[in-house]
Amino acid sequence: MNILLLSGSPSNPSRSTRLLHHVGDRLNELGYRTARVQARDLPAQALLHADFNNDELRAAKALVAQADAVVVSTPVYKAAYSGVLKTFLDILPQDGLSGKLVLPLATGGSQSHMLALDYALRPVLASLAAKHILPSIYATDAQIEWSEEYGLNIDTTIAQRITEGISHLTHSLIALRNQGNNFDAVQFTQLRCSA
């Protein structure tokens, strides 16, 4: 099964992209094929003008279409996901995530921005017809640290959430494959809030 790692960070490097790549590496270790799209690397003019004839945009959209699951990451600014991610999601067809599992990841300066995933990003992903949006993983900047000497250091609480998120994603992919795409919808009351 194919998993797309979609980075919505306008910065390079960024904590949200490092978190995304960490999750991607863990998925690769489990035998999943991953592809990567960094929205910031797509041609800005083509994105802003929704140039559907642009080869790079078409290639990025094709990766979305081929994926069984999408892990999307974004930094949170002013209680919202990034503008570059919004611009990329806007060029997808109305059913651009149809039949796909989605695992949202985000980083932000403080816990006060954590609900941005549930109140800002989740409705957009749902409007794109995602089959199932898994519980979000949110980390503060203090919980994701990088050093040239030691690499990525993830707080134990977030590391546990990542392990749970990967487990949930892999079990959901297996269930999706085994049920021939007859995946049962999850009731809203069963969803956990981001923490």
XYZ file of N, CA and C in Angstrom:
585
model
N 0.848 -1.177 0.000
C 0.000 0.000 0.000
C 0.893 1.239 0.000
N 0.418 2.283 -0.637
C 1.180 3.516 -0.792
C 0.731 4.563 0.217
N 1.707 5.221 0.820
C 1.424 6.287 1.776
C 2.134 7.547 1.304
N 1.388 8.632 1.191
C 1.963 9.917 0.798
C 2.260 10.726 2.051
N 3.470 11.268 2.122
C 3.864 12.174 3.190
C 3.775 13.582 2.625
N 2.790 14.353 3.078
C 2.531 15.688 2.551
C 2.944 16.738 3.567
N 3.996 17.470 3.250
C 4.485 18.523 4.139
C 3.883 19.859 3.743
N 3.252 20.508 4.718
C 2.657 21.819 4.477
C 3.431 22.946 5.108
N 4.702 22.723 5.419
C 5.495 23.772 6.048
C 6.101 24.701 5.006
N 6.004 26.014 5.227
C 6.656 26.947 4.314
C 8.146 27.096 4.585
N 8.635 26.516 5.673
C 10.039 26.646 6.066
C 10.807 25.360 5.810
N 12.108 25.522 5.604
C 12.982 24.368 5.479
C 14.315 24.717 6.136
N 14.685 23.995 7.174
C 13.994 22.867 7.797
C 12.869 23.347 8.710
N 12.026 22.411 9.120
C 10.951 22.748 10.049
C 10.671 21.570 10.964
N 10.133 21.868 12.130
C 9.798 20.797 13.074
C 8.702 19.890 12.510
N 7.702 20.487 11.871
C 6.596 19.667 11.362
C 7.065 18.723 10.264
N 7.998 19.164 9.414
C 8.519 18.293 8.363
C 9.421 17.219 8.950
N 10.213 17.567 9.945
C 11.045 16.547 10.606
C 10.167 15.497 11.280
N 9.078 15.937 11.901
C 8.137 14.995 12.511
C 7.534 14.092 11.437
N 7.147 14.669 10.317
C 6.580 13.911 9.196
C 7.576 12.869 8.683
N 8.833 13.270 8.499
C 9.836 12.333 7.995
C 10.121 11.230 9.014
N 10.053 11.564 10.292
C 10.213 10.540 11.327
C 9.105 9.486 11.201
N 7.871 9.943 11.047
C 6.751 9.016 10.867
C 6.943 8.214 9.582
N 7.381 8.867 8.513
C 7.634 8.162 7.254
C 8.705 7.097 7.384
N 9.777 7.411 8.117
C 10.834 6.422 8.325
C 10.298 5.209 9.086
N 9.464 5.466 10.082
C 8.871 4.360 10.853
C 7.974 3.496 9.957
N 7.222 4.147 9.071
C 6.360 3.398 8.145
C 7.191 2.583 7.158
N 8.306 3.152 6.682
C 9.211 2.412 5.787
C 9.769 1.179 6.479
N 10.102 1.310 7.758
C 10.620 0.166 8.524
C 9.583 -0.955 8.615
N 8.300 -0.582 8.549
C 7.228 -1.574 8.588
C 6.920 -2.142 7.199
N 7.628 -1.684 6.188
C 7.464 -2.231 4.846
C 6.545 -1.441 3.930
N 6.083 -0.276 4.363
C 5.208 0.537 3.515
C 6.040 1.395 2.572
N 5.518 1.571 1.359
C 6.141 2.481 0.399
C 5.631 3.882 0.668
N 6.534 4.835 0.707
C 6.117 6.217 0.915
C 6.624 7.084 -0.226
N 5.862 8.106 -0.523
C 6.258 9.141 -1.463
C 6.133 10.465 -0.715
N 6.845 11.475 -1.174
C 6.842 12.755 -0.467
C 6.468 13.898 -1.395
N 5.649 14.803 -0.852
C 5.348 16.063 -1.517
C 5.558 17.159 -0.490
N 6.403 18.120 -0.833
C 6.580 19.302 0.003
C 5.915 20.459 -0.739
N 4.817 20.920 -0.211
C 4.049 21.962 -0.900
C 4.889 23.200 -1.165
N 5.824 23.505 -0.275
C 6.655 24.697 -0.448
C 7.562 24.597 -1.671
N 7.851 23.389 -2.138
C 8.746 23.214 -3.280
C 8.014 23.237 -4.619
N 6.698 23.277 -4.583
C 5.935 23.360 -5.827
C 6.001 24.788 -6.350
N 5.870 24.985 -7.654
C 5.983 26.335 -8.211
C 4.883 27.253 -7.671
N 5.314 28.319 -6.998
C 4.374 29.223 -6.322
C 3.370 29.835 -7.294
N 3.849 30.275 -8.450
C 2.959 30.908 -9.431
C 1.859 29.935 -9.866
N 2.247 28.699 -10.138
C 1.275 27.690 -10.568
C 0.287 27.373 -9.452
N 0.781 27.294 -8.210
C -0.111 27.033 -7.070
C -1.114 28.158 -6.893
N -0.611 29.395 -6.863
C -1.485 30.542 -6.602
C -2.510 30.762 -7.698
N -2.144 30.408 -8.919
C -3.074 30.596 -10.041
C -3.809 29.310 -10.404
N -3.613 28.269 -9.585
C -4.271 26.977 -9.832
C -4.088 26.551 -11.291
N -2.841 26.545 -11.718
C -2.500 26.173 -13.090
C -2.501 24.648 -13.203
N -3.628 24.104 -13.582
C -3.793 22.657 -13.651
C -2.986 22.014 -14.778
N -2.413 22.829 -15.654
C -1.575 22.293 -16.726
C -0.108 22.210 -16.327
N 0.242 22.711 -15.164
C 1.621 22.677 -14.705
C 2.032 21.234 -14.398
N 3.153 20.813 -14.973
C 3.599 19.425 -14.828
C 3.884 19.047 -13.376
N 4.502 19.949 -12.607
C 4.826 19.631 -11.212
C 3.563 19.486 -10.360
N 2.578 20.333 -10.601
C 1.311 20.212 -9.870
C 0.585 18.933 -10.263
N 0.609 18.616 -11.530
C -0.037 17.371 -11.967
C 0.637 16.154 -11.345
N 1.958 16.189 -11.245
C 2.682 15.067 -10.642
C 2.346 14.948 -9.153
N 2.268 16.076 -8.457
C 1.922 16.054 -7.029
C 0.494 15.554 -6.827
N -0.421 16.001 -7.663
C -1.809 15.533 -7.566
C -1.902 14.046 -7.876
N -1.082 13.560 -8.802
C -1.081 12.124 -9.123
C -0.605 11.304 -7.931
N 0.374 11.810 -7.187
C 0.835 11.107 -5.986
C -0.279 11.014 -4.945
N -1.058 12.076 -4.823
C -2.208 12.040 -3.914
C -3.202 10.990 -4.393
N -3.493 10.999 -5.671
C -4.478 10.064 -6.226
C -4.046 8.609 -6.054
N -2.750 8.331 -6.144
C -2.239 6.962 -6.041
C -2.143 6.460 -4.601
N -2.180 7.361 -3.646
C -1.963 6.979 -2.248
C -3.187 6.298 -1.650
N -2.915 5.316 -0.790
C -3.970 4.707 0.013
C -4.185 5.494 1.300
N -3.113 6.160 1.734
C -3.176 6.971 2.948
C -2.300 8.199 2.758
N -2.648 9.266 3.464
C -1.874 10.507 3.429
C -1.561 10.899 4.864
N -0.276 11.108 5.135
C 0.135 11.693 6.412
C 0.470 13.135 6.088
N -0.291 14.047 6.655
C -0.135 15.468 6.343
C 0.382 16.198 7.568
N 1.395 17.039 7.367
C 1.947 17.790 8.489
C 1.921 19.280 8.187
N 1.772 20.042 9.252
C 1.748 21.491 9.117
C 2.174 22.152 10.414
N 2.823 23.295 10.307
C 2.962 24.109 11.501
C 1.640 24.850 11.725
N 1.390 25.244 12.941
C 0.189 26.023 13.235
C 0.609 27.457 13.505
N 0.035 28.368 12.741
C 0.268 29.800 12.910
C -1.069 30.472 13.178
N -1.145 31.248 14.226
C -2.361 32.013 14.523
C -3.599 31.122 14.472
N -3.503 29.968 15.106
C -4.611 29.021 15.250
C -5.107 28.452 13.925
N -4.232 28.388 12.919
C -4.619 27.813 11.628
C -3.436 27.074 11.021
N -3.730 26.135 10.140
C -2.674 25.438 9.420
C -2.075 26.373 8.381
N -0.975 25.980 7.783
C -0.220 26.894 6.919
C -0.959 27.240 5.625
N -0.659 28.421 5.118
C -1.258 28.885 3.868
C -0.817 28.072 2.669
N 0.442 27.620 2.662
C 0.923 26.836 1.528
C 0.208 25.486 1.471
N -0.113 24.921 2.638
C -0.890 23.674 2.645
C -2.301 23.934 2.125
N -2.911 25.022 2.573
C -4.258 25.385 2.110
C -4.272 25.543 0.588
N -3.248 26.217 0.066
C -3.175 26.442 -1.377
C -3.071 25.119 -2.129
N -2.278 24.180 -1.590
C -2.170 22.882 -2.252
C -3.483 22.108 -2.166
N -4.094 22.089 -0.995
C -5.370 21.361 -0.856
C -6.437 21.950 -1.767
N -6.357 23.253 -2.020
C -7.338 23.910 -2.890
C -7.257 23.445 -4.342
N -6.094 22.948 -4.779
C -6.004 22.513 -6.182
C -6.456 21.064 -6.367
N -6.708 20.362 -5.247
C -7.205 18.994 -5.367
C -8.671 19.012 -5.777
N -9.128 17.992 -6.489
C -10.553 17.906 -6.812
C -11.388 17.805 -5.532
N -12.675 18.078 -5.634
C -13.558 18.047 -4.464
C -13.506 16.706 -3.737
N -13.262 15.633 -4.469
C -13.155 14.302 -3.856
C -11.706 13.817 -3.868
N -10.775 14.734 -3.755
C -9.351 14.437 -3.895
C -8.786 13.468 -2.871
N -9.464 13.293 -1.747
C -9.007 12.329 -0.739
C -9.970 11.157 -0.603
N -10.817 10.981 -1.580
C -11.812 9.911 -1.536
C -11.157 8.545 -1.374
N -11.668 7.778 -0.402
C -11.175 6.435 -0.158
C -9.864 6.363 0.595
N -9.333 7.512 1.023
C -8.026 7.537 1.663
C -8.122 7.713 3.169
N -7.157 7.106 3.857
C -6.980 7.341 5.275
C -6.058 8.540 5.414
N -6.302 9.378 6.423
C -5.473 10.566 6.620
C -5.047 10.644 8.084
N -3.750 10.844 8.290
C -3.199 11.054 9.628
C -2.639 12.468 9.674
N -3.307 13.396 10.406
C -2.811 14.773 10.504
C -1.786 14.927 11.627
N -0.708 15.659 11.326
C 0.329 16.006 12.289
C 0.485 17.518 12.294
N 0.811 18.083 13.452
C 1.060 19.524 13.500
C 2.005 19.852 14.644
N 2.695 20.968 14.473
C 3.533 21.515 15.531
C 3.159 22.978 15.717
N 3.346 23.446 16.933
C 3.043 24.839 17.231
C 3.785 25.301 18.461
N 3.738 26.591 18.692
C 4.479 27.182 19.787
C 3.988 26.805 21.167
N 2.691 26.525 21.291
C 2.149 26.191 22.616
C 0.934 25.280 22.471
N 0.500 24.720 23.591
C -0.678 23.845 23.597
C -1.953 24.593 23.201
N -1.941 25.913 23.314
C -3.163 26.670 23.007
C -3.569 26.568 21.536
N -2.653 26.129 20.672
C -2.976 26.002 19.241
C -3.390 24.588 18.845
N -3.426 23.679 19.798
C -3.640 22.278 19.470
C -4.986 22.005 18.790
N -6.001 22.752 19.110
C -7.319 22.488 18.522
C -7.433 22.958 17.072
N -6.401 23.647 16.580
C -6.427 24.077 15.175
C -6.566 22.883 14.239
N -6.007 21.749 14.620
C -6.146 20.550 13.788
C -7.599 20.122 13.673
N -8.299 20.129 14.801
C -9.679 19.652 14.799
C -10.663 20.674 14.241
N -10.395 21.957 14.469
C -11.348 22.980 14.042
C -11.022 23.610 12.700
N -9.781 23.539 12.264
C -9.424 24.151 10.987
C -9.092 23.104 9.917
N -8.189 22.178 10.223
C -7.737 21.231 9.189
C -8.696 20.077 8.967
N -9.199 19.481 10.025
C -10.067 18.305 9.888
C -11.281 18.570 8.979
N -11.986 19.708 9.111
C -13.126 19.942 8.207
C -12.730 20.018 6.729
N -11.542 20.567 6.450
C -11.090 20.646 5.055
C -10.796 19.250 4.521
N -10.134 18.430 5.338
C -9.846 17.054 4.918
C -11.144 16.275 4.700
N -12.113 16.492 5.567
C -13.410 15.822 5.415
C -14.117 16.299 4.149
N -14.007 17.594 3.835
C -14.673 18.118 2.638
C -14.061 17.551 1.360
N -12.823 17.067 1.449
C -12.169 16.431 0.303
C -12.472 14.936 0.238
N -13.446 14.509 1.031
C -13.990 13.144 0.997
C -13.039 12.080 1.534
N -12.181 12.443 2.497
C -11.319 11.430 3.107
C -12.188 10.331 3.700
N -11.773 9.094 3.515
C -12.549 7.961 4.009
C -12.558 7.931 5.531
N -11.391 8.191 6.120
C -11.271 8.159 7.575
C -10.118 9.075 7.982
N -10.386 10.012 8.877
C -9.351 10.894 9.401
C -9.006 10.395 10.799
N -7.786 9.925 10.945
C -7.327 9.347 12.205
C -7.117 10.447 13.249
N -7.055 10.075 14.528
C -6.792 11.078 15.560
C -5.483 11.824 15.288
N -5.527 13.128 15.438
C -4.397 13.993 15.142
C -3.289 13.869 16.182
N -2.089 14.217 15.750
C -0.941 14.280 16.654
C -0.416 15.710 16.610
N -0.405 16.349 17.771
C 0.063 17.730 17.883
C 1.221 17.783 18.873
N 2.285 18.469 18.502
C 3.438 18.627 19.384
C 3.836 20.093 19.451
N 4.197 20.542 20.631
C 4.719 21.905 20.764
C 6.178 21.912 20.314
N 6.675 23.097 20.065
C 8.067 23.227 19.647
C 9.017 22.632 20.686
N 8.655 22.750 21.959
C 9.508 22.215 23.020
C 9.528 20.693 23.033
N 8.520 20.070 22.426
C 8.441 18.603 22.422
C 9.153 17.968 21.231
N 9.554 18.782 20.272
C 10.274 18.317 19.087
C 11.536 19.171 18.974
N 12.665 18.599 19.278
C 13.916 19.354 19.228
C 14.883 18.715 18.242
N 15.684 19.539 17.615
C 16.659 19.065 16.639
C 18.035 19.607 16.992
N 19.030 18.755 16.889
C 20.409 19.222 16.996
C 21.227 18.499 15.946
N 22.222 19.192 15.410
C 23.089 18.583 14.397
C 23.822 17.374 14.966
N 24.137 17.438 16.249
C 24.909 16.370 16.868
C 24.071 15.125 17.146
N 22.850 15.329 17.666
C 22.038 14.188 18.113
C 20.819 13.906 17.234
N 20.512 14.784 16.309
C 19.347 14.583 15.454
C 18.048 14.971 16.143
N 16.999 14.254 15.831
C 15.661 14.571 16.323
C 15.453 13.986 17.714
N 14.996 14.817 18.627
C 14.669 14.386 19.984
C 13.185 14.667 20.210
N 12.425 13.602 20.435
C 10.974 13.714 20.589
C 10.599 13.395 22.028
N 9.803 14.261 22.623
C 9.300 14.050 23.979
C 8.619 12.678 24.067
N 8.743 12.019 25.211
C 8.202 10.658 25.347
C 6.692 10.612 25.147
N 5.980 11.656 25.570
C 4.526 11.683 25.372
C 4.180 11.708 23.885
N 4.894 12.519 23.136
C 4.651 12.608 21.690
C 5.111 11.329 20.998
N 6.227 10.775 21.445
C 6.703 9.514 20.862
C 5.654 8.427 21.018
N 4.988 8.388 22.173
C 3.926 7.411 22.401
C 2.741 7.670 21.473
N 2.372 8.950 21.307
C 1.268 9.294 20.394
C 1.606 8.896 18.955
N 2.871 9.070 18.575
C 3.301 8.688 17.228
C 3.188 7.177 17.052
N 3.644 6.432 18.045
C 3.541 4.969 17.988
C 2.082 4.542 17.857
N 1.202 5.162 18.644
C -0.231 4.852 18.563
C -0.805 5.242 17.207
N -0.401 6.411 16.694
C -0.897 6.867 15.395
C -0.473 5.945 14.266
N 0.786 5.516 14.293
C 1.284 4.589 13.273
C 0.563 3.250 13.381
N 0.364 2.791 14.606
C -0.357 1.527 14.803
C -1.788 1.639 14.284
N -2.443 2.731 14.592
C -3.815 2.948 14.129
C -3.857 2.996 12.604
N -2.898 3.709 12.016
C -2.850 3.812 10.555
C -2.613 2.447 9.919
N -1.654 1.696 10.427
C -1.357 0.403 9.818
C -2.510 -0.578 9.983
N -3.132 -0.593 11.156
C -4.294 -1.474 11.342
C -5.451 -1.061 10.433
N -5.633 0.234 10.267
C -6.704 0.720 9.383
C -6.426 0.360 7.929
N -5.159 0.440 7.512
C -4.806 0.050 6.145
C -5.046 -1.433 5.914
N -4.679 -2.246 6.900
C -4.912 -3.688 6.793
C -6.410 -3.979 6.718
N -7.178 -3.307 7.573
C -8.632 -3.507 7.560
C -9.225 -3.061 6.230
N -8.727 -1.954 5.711
C -9.210 -1.447 4.423
C -8.926 -2.453 3.312
N -7.731 -3.007 3.310
C -7.367 -3.995 2.290
C -8.180 -5.277 2.450
N -8.306 -5.744 3.691
C -9.007 -7.008 3.941
C -10.509 -6.921 3.707
N -11.064 -5.748 3.882
C -12.506 -5.597 3.709
C -12.878 -5.137 2.313
N -11.898 -5.109 1.426
C -12.208 -4.730 0.053
C -12.809 -3.345 -0.037
N -12.259 -2.416 0.737
C -12.717 -1.030 0.778
C -14.106 -0.870 1.389
N -14.575 -1.864 2.135
C -15.821 -1.728 2.884
C -15.495 -1.312 4.316
N -14.761 -0.226 4.454
C -14.286 0.267 5.745
C -15.434 0.936 6.486
N -15.649 0.516 7.718
C -16.730 1.092 8.501
C -16.382 2.502 8.939
N -17.329 3.390 8.824
C -17.132 4.767 9.270
C -17.020 4.806 10.790
N -16.230 5.736 11.276
C -16.076 5.923 12.720
C -16.992 7.065 13.130
N -17.775 6.838 14.146
C -18.683 7.870 14.633
C -17.892 9.015 15.239
N -18.401 10.233 15.099
C -17.737 11.417 15.628
C -17.491 11.291 17.121
N -18.404 10.660 17.836
C -18.281 10.522 19.294
C -17.121 9.609 19.685
N -16.606 8.806 18.760
C -15.483 7.922 19.044
C -14.126 8.547 18.820
N -14.105 9.746 18.212
C -12.852 10.404 17.923
C -12.244 10.998 19.174
N -10.929 10.871 19.289
C -10.219 11.494 20.401
C -9.795 12.883 19.991
N -9.759 13.752 20.951
C -9.267 15.107 20.719
C -7.757 15.072 20.643
N -7.168 15.961 19.874
C -5.716 16.057 19.811
C -5.152 16.390 21.169
N -4.034 15.780 21.499
C -3.364 16.101 22.762
C -1.884 16.033 22.599
